[in-house]
């Protein structure tokens, strides 16, 4: 079975492009047009992934990538499975991979590349990003329609990572849509609030697509969600940098 390896989202996009499954779109409007084009493309037989650039009102290079794993080929690619397999064979291959996964402790590091471009406090300005207003009846622009929201249980310390929508309300204010009270994110957040504490969160956009898929898994409490991270290459482990900021700015 051929297996494809990639390092990050950029590498994944390159692999999708090599499979001729990527469409480049320039000049789209973040208000409804990006969302509309994305939905139309998702309904096409080939269901291409889309890479938007030169977005209206923003400079070249501030890009939006959509339909990342909306078909079998790209979901297989994300999970390190041969992307040429048909749906049934891809499912069988994933079940074999999943059965062999073993938990690996994350590796602590002293440096993270995302810290090389950081804004803190009053310098935070989300308006510099082309955040789409996806649907007509959305309450506003959503920077997170596939955001990985990471949150630690205050009682036992286990870390949950799941997909939630994240809406931008102001240059430095967002809300996370914890609207399903039975999901771990809402349960954990409620624990903080009942203790009179702010709930610290980390919101990741542009994550490894394997993380996006893992974030939708319905799993029990504990670290088992990290297993899926091992799927594509997976000599590497999940790396983390502890206490990188004293003020998470989360509520």
CSV table of N, CA and C in Angstrom, one decimal, residues 38-134:
chain,number,residue,atom,x,y,z
A,38,UNK,N,-17.3,27.7,-2.2
A,38,UNK,CA,-16.9,26.5,-1.5
A,38,UNK,C,-18.0,25.5,-1.6
A,39,UNK,N,-19.2,25.9,-1.3
A,39,UNK,CA,-20.4,25.0,-1.3
A,39,UNK,C,-20.7,24.4,-2.7
A,40,UNK,N,-20.6,25.3,-3.7
A,40,UNK,CA,-20.8,24.8,-5.1
A,40,UNK,C,-19.7,23.8,-5.4
A,41,UNK,N,-18.5,24.0,-5.1
A,41,UNK,CA,-17.4,23.1,-5.4
A,41,UNK,C,-17.6,21.8,-4.7
A,42,UNK,N,-18.0,21.8,-3.5
A,42,UNK,CA,-18.2,20.6,-2.7
A,42,UNK,C,-19.3,19.7,-3.3
A,43,UNK,N,-20.2,20.3,-4.0
A,43,UNK,CA,-21.3,19.5,-4.7
A,43,UNK,C,-20.9,18.9,-6.0
A,44,UNK,N,-19.7,19.3,-6.6
A,44,UNK,CA,-19.3,18.8,-7.9
A,44,UNK,C,-18.8,17.4,-7.8
A,45,UNK,N,-18.9,16.6,-8.9
A,45,UNK,CA,-18.5,15.2,-8.8
A,45,UNK,C,-17.0,15.1,-8.4
A,46,UNK,N,-16.1,16.0,-8.8
A,46,UNK,CA,-14.7,15.8,-8.4
A,46,UNK,C,-14.4,16.5,-7.1
A,47,UNK,N,-15.4,17.3,-6.6
A,47,UNK,CA,-15.3,18.0,-5.3
A,47,UNK,C,-13.9,18.5,-5.0
A,48,UNK,N,-13.4,19.5,-5.8
A,48,UNK,CA,-12.0,19.9,-5.6
A,48,UNK,C,-11.8,20.7,-4.3
A,49,UNK,N,-10.6,20.7,-3.8
A,49,UNK,CA,-10.1,21.6,-2.8
A,49,UNK,C,-9.9,22.9,-3.4
A,50,UNK,N,-10.0,24.0,-2.6
A,50,UNK,CA,-9.9,25.4,-3.2
A,50,UNK,C,-8.9,26.2,-2.4
A,51,UNK,N,-8.1,26.9,-3.1
A,51,UNK,CA,-7.1,27.8,-2.5
A,51,UNK,C,-7.4,29.2,-3.0
A,52,UNK,N,-7.9,30.1,-2.1
A,52,UNK,CA,-8.3,31.4,-2.4
A,52,UNK,C,-7.1,32.3,-2.1
A,53,UNK,N,-6.7,33.2,-3.1
A,53,UNK,CA,-5.6,34.2,-2.9
A,53,UNK,C,-6.0,35.5,-3.5
A,54,UNK,N,-5.3,36.5,-3.2
A,54,UNK,CA,-5.6,37.9,-3.7
A,54,UNK,C,-7.1,38.2,-3.4
A,55,UNK,N,-7.5,37.9,-2.2
A,55,UNK,CA,-8.8,38.0,-1.7
A,55,UNK,C,-9.2,39.5,-1.7
A,56,UNK,N,-10.4,39.9,-2.1
A,56,UNK,CA,-10.8,41.3,-2.2
A,56,UNK,C,-10.5,42.0,-0.9
A,57,UNK,N,-9.8,43.1,-1.0
A,57,UNK,CA,-9.4,43.9,0.2
A,57,UNK,C,-8.2,43.5,1.0
A,58,UNK,N,-7.5,42.4,0.5
A,58,UNK,CA,-6.3,41.9,1.2
A,58,UNK,C,-5.2,41.6,0.2
A,59,UNK,N,-4.0,41.7,0.7
A,59,UNK,CA,-2.8,41.5,-0.2
A,59,UNK,C,-2.6,40.1,-0.5
A,60,UNK,N,-1.9,39.8,-1.6
A,60,UNK,CA,-1.5,38.5,-2.0
A,60,UNK,C,-0.8,37.8,-0.9
A,61,UNK,N,-1.1,36.5,-0.7
A,61,UNK,CA,-0.4,35.7,0.3
A,61,UNK,C,-1.3,35.4,1.6
A,62,UNK,N,-2.3,36.2,1.8
A,62,UNK,CA,-3.3,35.9,2.9
A,62,UNK,C,-4.3,35.0,2.3
A,63,UNK,N,-4.2,33.7,2.4
A,63,UNK,CA,-5.0,32.8,1.7
A,63,UNK,C,-6.0,32.1,2.6
A,64,UNK,N,-7.0,31.5,1.9
A,64,UNK,CA,-8.0,30.7,2.6
A,64,UNK,C,-8.1,29.4,1.8
A,65,UNK,N,-8.0,28.2,2.5
A,65,UNK,CA,-8.0,26.9,1.9
A,65,UNK,C,-9.3,26.2,2.4
A,66,UNK,N,-10.1,25.7,1.5
A,66,UNK,CA,-11.4,25.1,1.8
A,66,UNK,C,-11.5,23.7,1.1
A,67,UNK,N,-12.5,23.0,1.6
A,67,UNK,CA,-12.7,21.6,1.1
A,67,UNK,C,-11.5,20.7,1.3
A,68,UNK,N,-10.8,20.8,2.4
A,68,UNK,CA,-9.6,20.1,2.6
A,68,UNK,C,-9.7,18.6,2.5
A,69,UNK,N,-10.7,18.1,3.2
A,69,UNK,CA,-10.9,16.6,3.3
A,69,UNK,C,-12.3,16.2,3.0
A,70,UNK,N,-12.9,16.9,2.1
A,70,UNK,CA,-14.3,16.6,1.8
A,70,UNK,C,-14.6,15.5,0.8
A,71,UNK,N,-13.5,14.8,0.4
A,71,UNK,CA,-13.8,13.6,-0.4
A,71,UNK,C,-12.8,12.5,0.1
A,72,UNK,N,-13.0,11.3,-0.4
A,72,UNK,CA,-12.2,10.1,0.1
A,72,UNK,C,-10.8,10.3,-0.2
A,73,UNK,N,-10.4,10.8,-1.4
A,73,UNK,CA,-9.0,10.9,-1.8
A,73,UNK,C,-8.3,11.8,-0.8
A,74,UNK,N,-8.8,12.9,-0.5
A,74,UNK,CA,-8.0,13.8,0.4
A,74,UNK,C,-8.1,13.4,1.8
A,75,UNK,N,-9.2,12.8,2.3
A,75,UNK,CA,-9.2,12.2,3.6
A,75,UNK,C,-8.2,11.1,3.8
A,76,UNK,N,-8.1,10.3,2.7
A,76,UNK,CA,-7.0,9.3,2.8
A,76,UNK,C,-5.7,9.9,2.8
A,77,UNK,N,-5.4,10.9,2.0
A,77,UNK,CA,-4.1,11.6,2.0
A,77,UNK,C,-3.8,12.1,3.4
A,78,UNK,N,-4.8,12.7,4.0
A,78,UNK,CA,-4.6,13.3,5.3
A,78,UNK,C,-4.2,12.3,6.4
A,79,UNK,N,-4.7,11.1,6.2
A,79,UNK,CA,-4.5,10.0,7.2
A,79,UNK,C,-3.3,9.1,6.8
A,80,UNK,N,-2.6,9.4,5.7
A,80,UNK,CA,-1.5,8.6,5.4
A,80,UNK,C,-1.8,7.4,4.6
A,81,UNK,N,-3.0,7.3,4.0
A,81,UNK,CA,-3.4,6.2,3.2
A,81,UNK,C,-3.3,6.5,1.8
A,82,UNK,N,-3.1,5.5,1.0
A,82,UNK,CA,-2.9,5.6,-0.5
A,82,UNK,C,-4.1,6.4,-1.0
A,83,UNK,N,-3.9,7.6,-1.6
A,83,UNK,CA,-5.1,8.4,-2.1
A,83,UNK,C,-5.7,7.9,-3.4
A,84,UNK,N,-5.1,6.9,-4.0
A,84,UNK,CA,-5.7,6.3,-5.2
A,84,UNK,C,-6.7,5.2,-4.9
A,85,UNK,N,-6.8,4.8,-3.6
A,85,UNK,CA,-7.8,3.8,-3.3
A,85,UNK,C,-9.2,4.2,-3.4
A,86,UNK,N,-10.1,3.3,-3.8
A,86,UNK,CA,-11.5,3.6,-3.8
A,86,UNK,C,-12.1,3.7,-2.4
A,87,UNK,N,-13.4,4.2,-2.2
A,87,UNK,CA,-13.9,4.4,-0.9
A,87,UNK,C,-13.9,3.2,0.0
A,88,UNK,N,-14.3,2.0,-0.4
A,88,UNK,CA,-14.3,0.8,0.4
A,88,UNK,C,-12.9,0.4,0.8
A,89,UNK,N,-12.0,0.4,-0.2
A,89,UNK,CA,-10.6,0.0,0.1
A,89,UNK,C,-9.9,1.0,1.1
A,90,UNK,N,-10.2,2.3,0.9
A,90,UNK,CA,-9.7,3.3,1.8
A,90,UNK,C,-10.2,3.1,3.2
A,91,UNK,N,-11.4,2.8,3.3
A,91,UNK,CA,-12.0,2.5,4.7
A,91,UNK,C,-11.3,1.3,5.3
A,92,UNK,N,-11.1,0.2,4.6
A,92,UNK,CA,-10.5,-1.0,5.1
A,92,UNK,C,-9.0,-0.7,5.5
A,93,UNK,N,-8.3,0.1,4.7
A,93,UNK,CA,-7.0,0.5,5.0
A,93,UNK,C,-6.9,1.3,6.2
A,94,UNK,N,-7.8,2.3,6.4
A,94,UNK,CA,-7.8,3.1,7.6
A,94,UNK,C,-8.1,2.2,8.9
A,95,UNK,N,-9.0,1.3,8.8
A,95,UNK,CA,-9.3,0.4,9.9
A,95,UNK,C,-8.1,-0.4,10.3
A,96,UNK,N,-7.3,-0.8,9.3
A,96,UNK,CA,-6.0,-1.5,9.6
A,96,UNK,C,-5.0,-0.6,10.3
A,97,UNK,N,-4.9,0.6,9.8
A,97,UNK,CA,-4.0,1.6,10.4
A,97,UNK,C,-4.4,1.9,11.8
A,98,UNK,N,-5.7,2.2,12.0
A,98,UNK,CA,-6.3,2.6,13.3
A,98,UNK,C,-6.0,1.5,14.3
A,99,UNK,N,-6.2,0.3,13.9
A,99,UNK,CA,-6.0,-0.8,14.9
A,99,UNK,C,-4.6,-1.0,15.4
A,100,UNK,N,-3.6,-0.4,14.6
A,100,UNK,CA,-2.2,-0.5,15.0
A,100,UNK,C,-1.7,0.7,15.7
A,101,UNK,N,-2.5,1.7,15.9
A,101,UNK,CA,-2.0,2.9,16.5
A,101,UNK,C,-1.8,2.7,18.0
A,102,UNK,N,-0.7,3.3,18.5
A,102,UNK,CA,-0.4,3.2,19.9
A,102,UNK,C,-0.2,4.7,20.4
A,103,UNK,N,-0.5,4.9,21.6
A,103,UNK,CA,-0.4,6.2,22.2
A,103,UNK,C,1.1,6.6,22.4
A,104,UNK,N,1.5,7.8,22.0
A,104,UNK,CA,2.8,8.3,22.2
A,104,UNK,C,2.7,9.6,23.0
A,105,UNK,N,3.5,9.8,24.0
A,105,UNK,CA,3.5,11.0,24.7
A,105,UNK,C,4.0,12.1,23.8
A,106,UNK,N,3.4,13.3,23.9
A,106,UNK,CA,3.9,14.5,23.2
A,106,UNK,C,5.3,14.8,23.6
A,107,UNK,N,6.1,15.4,22.8
A,107,UNK,CA,7.4,15.8,23.0
A,107,UNK,C,7.5,17.3,23.4
A,108,UNK,N,8.1,17.7,24.5
A,108,UNK,CA,8.2,19.1,24.9
A,108,UNK,C,9.4,19.7,24.2
A,109,UNK,N,9.1,20.9,23.6
A,109,UNK,CA,10.2,21.7,22.9
A,109,UNK,C,10.3,23.1,23.5
A,110,UNK,N,11.3,23.7,23.2
A,110,UNK,CA,11.6,25.1,23.7
A,110,UNK,C,11.2,26.2,22.7
A,111,UNK,N,11.0,25.8,21.5
A,111,UNK,CA,10.7,26.8,20.5
A,111,UNK,C,9.6,26.3,19.5
A,112,UNK,N,8.7,27.3,19.1
A,112,UNK,CA,7.7,26.9,18.1
A,112,UNK,C,7.7,28.0,17.1
A,113,UNK,N,7.6,27.6,15.8
A,113,UNK,CA,7.7,28.5,14.7
A,113,UNK,C,6.6,29.6,14.7
A,114,UNK,N,5.4,29.3,15.3
A,114,UNK,CA,4.3,30.2,15.3
A,114,UNK,C,4.7,31.5,16.1
A,115,UNK,N,5.6,31.3,17.0
A,115,UNK,CA,6.0,32.4,17.9
A,115,UNK,C,6.8,33.5,17.1
A,116,UNK,N,7.3,33.1,15.9
A,116,UNK,CA,8.1,34.1,15.2
A,116,UNK,C,7.3,35.2,14.6
A,117,UNK,N,5.9,35.0,14.5
A,117,UNK,CA,5.0,36.1,14.1
A,117,UNK,C,3.9,36.2,15.1
A,118,UNK,N,4.2,37.0,16.1
A,118,UNK,CA,3.2,37.1,17.3
A,118,UNK,C,2.8,38.5,17.5
A,119,UNK,N,1.5,38.6,17.8
A,119,UNK,CA,0.9,39.9,18.3
A,119,UNK,C,0.3,39.6,19.7
A,120,UNK,N,0.6,40.5,20.6
A,120,UNK,CA,0.1,40.4,22.0
A,120,UNK,C,-0.6,41.7,22.4
A,121,UNK,N,-1.6,41.5,23.2
A,121,UNK,CA,-2.3,42.7,23.8
A,121,UNK,C,-3.0,43.5,22.8
A,122,UNK,N,-2.7,44.8,22.9
A,122,UNK,CA,-3.4,45.8,22.0
A,122,UNK,C,-2.9,45.6,20.5
A,123,UNK,N,-1.9,44.9,20.3
A,123,UNK,CA,-1.4,44.7,18.9
A,123,UNK,C,-2.2,43.7,18.1
A,124,UNK,N,-3.0,42.9,18.9
A,124,UNK,CA,-3.9,41.9,18.2
A,124,UNK,C,-4.9,42.6,17.4
A,125,UNK,N,-5.0,42.2,16.1
A,125,UNK,CA,-6.0,42.8,15.2
A,125,UNK,C,-6.4,41.7,14.1
A,126,UNK,N,-7.5,41.1,14.4
A,126,UNK,CA,-8.0,40.0,13.5
A,126,UNK,C,-8.5,40.6,12.2
A,127,UNK,N,-8.7,41.9,12.1
A,127,UNK,CA,-9.2,42.4,10.8
A,127,UNK,C,-8.2,42.4,9.7
A,128,UNK,N,-6.9,42.1,10.0
A,128,UNK,CA,-5.9,42.0,9.0
A,128,UNK,C,-6.0,40.7,8.2
A,129,UNK,N,-6.8,39.8,8.7
A,129,UNK,CA,-7.0,38.5,8.0
A,129,UNK,C,-8.3,38.5,7.2
A,130,UNK,N,-8.3,37.8,6.1
A,130,UNK,CA,-9.6,37.7,5.3
A,130,UNK,C,-10.5,36.7,5.8
A,131,UNK,N,-11.2,37.1,6.9
A,131,UNK,CA,-12.1,36.1,7.6
A,131,UNK,C,-13.5,36.1,6.8
A,132,UNK,N,-13.9,34.9,6.3
A,132,UNK,CA,-15.1,34.9,5.5
A,132,UNK,C,-16.4,35.0,6.3
A,133,UNK,N,-17.3,35.7,5.7
A,133,UNK,CA,-18.7,35.6,6.2
A,133,UNK,C,-19.3,34.5,5.3
A,134,UNK,N,-19.4,33.3,5.8
A,134,UNK,CA,-19.7,32.1,5.0
A,134,UNK,C,-21.1,32.0,4.4
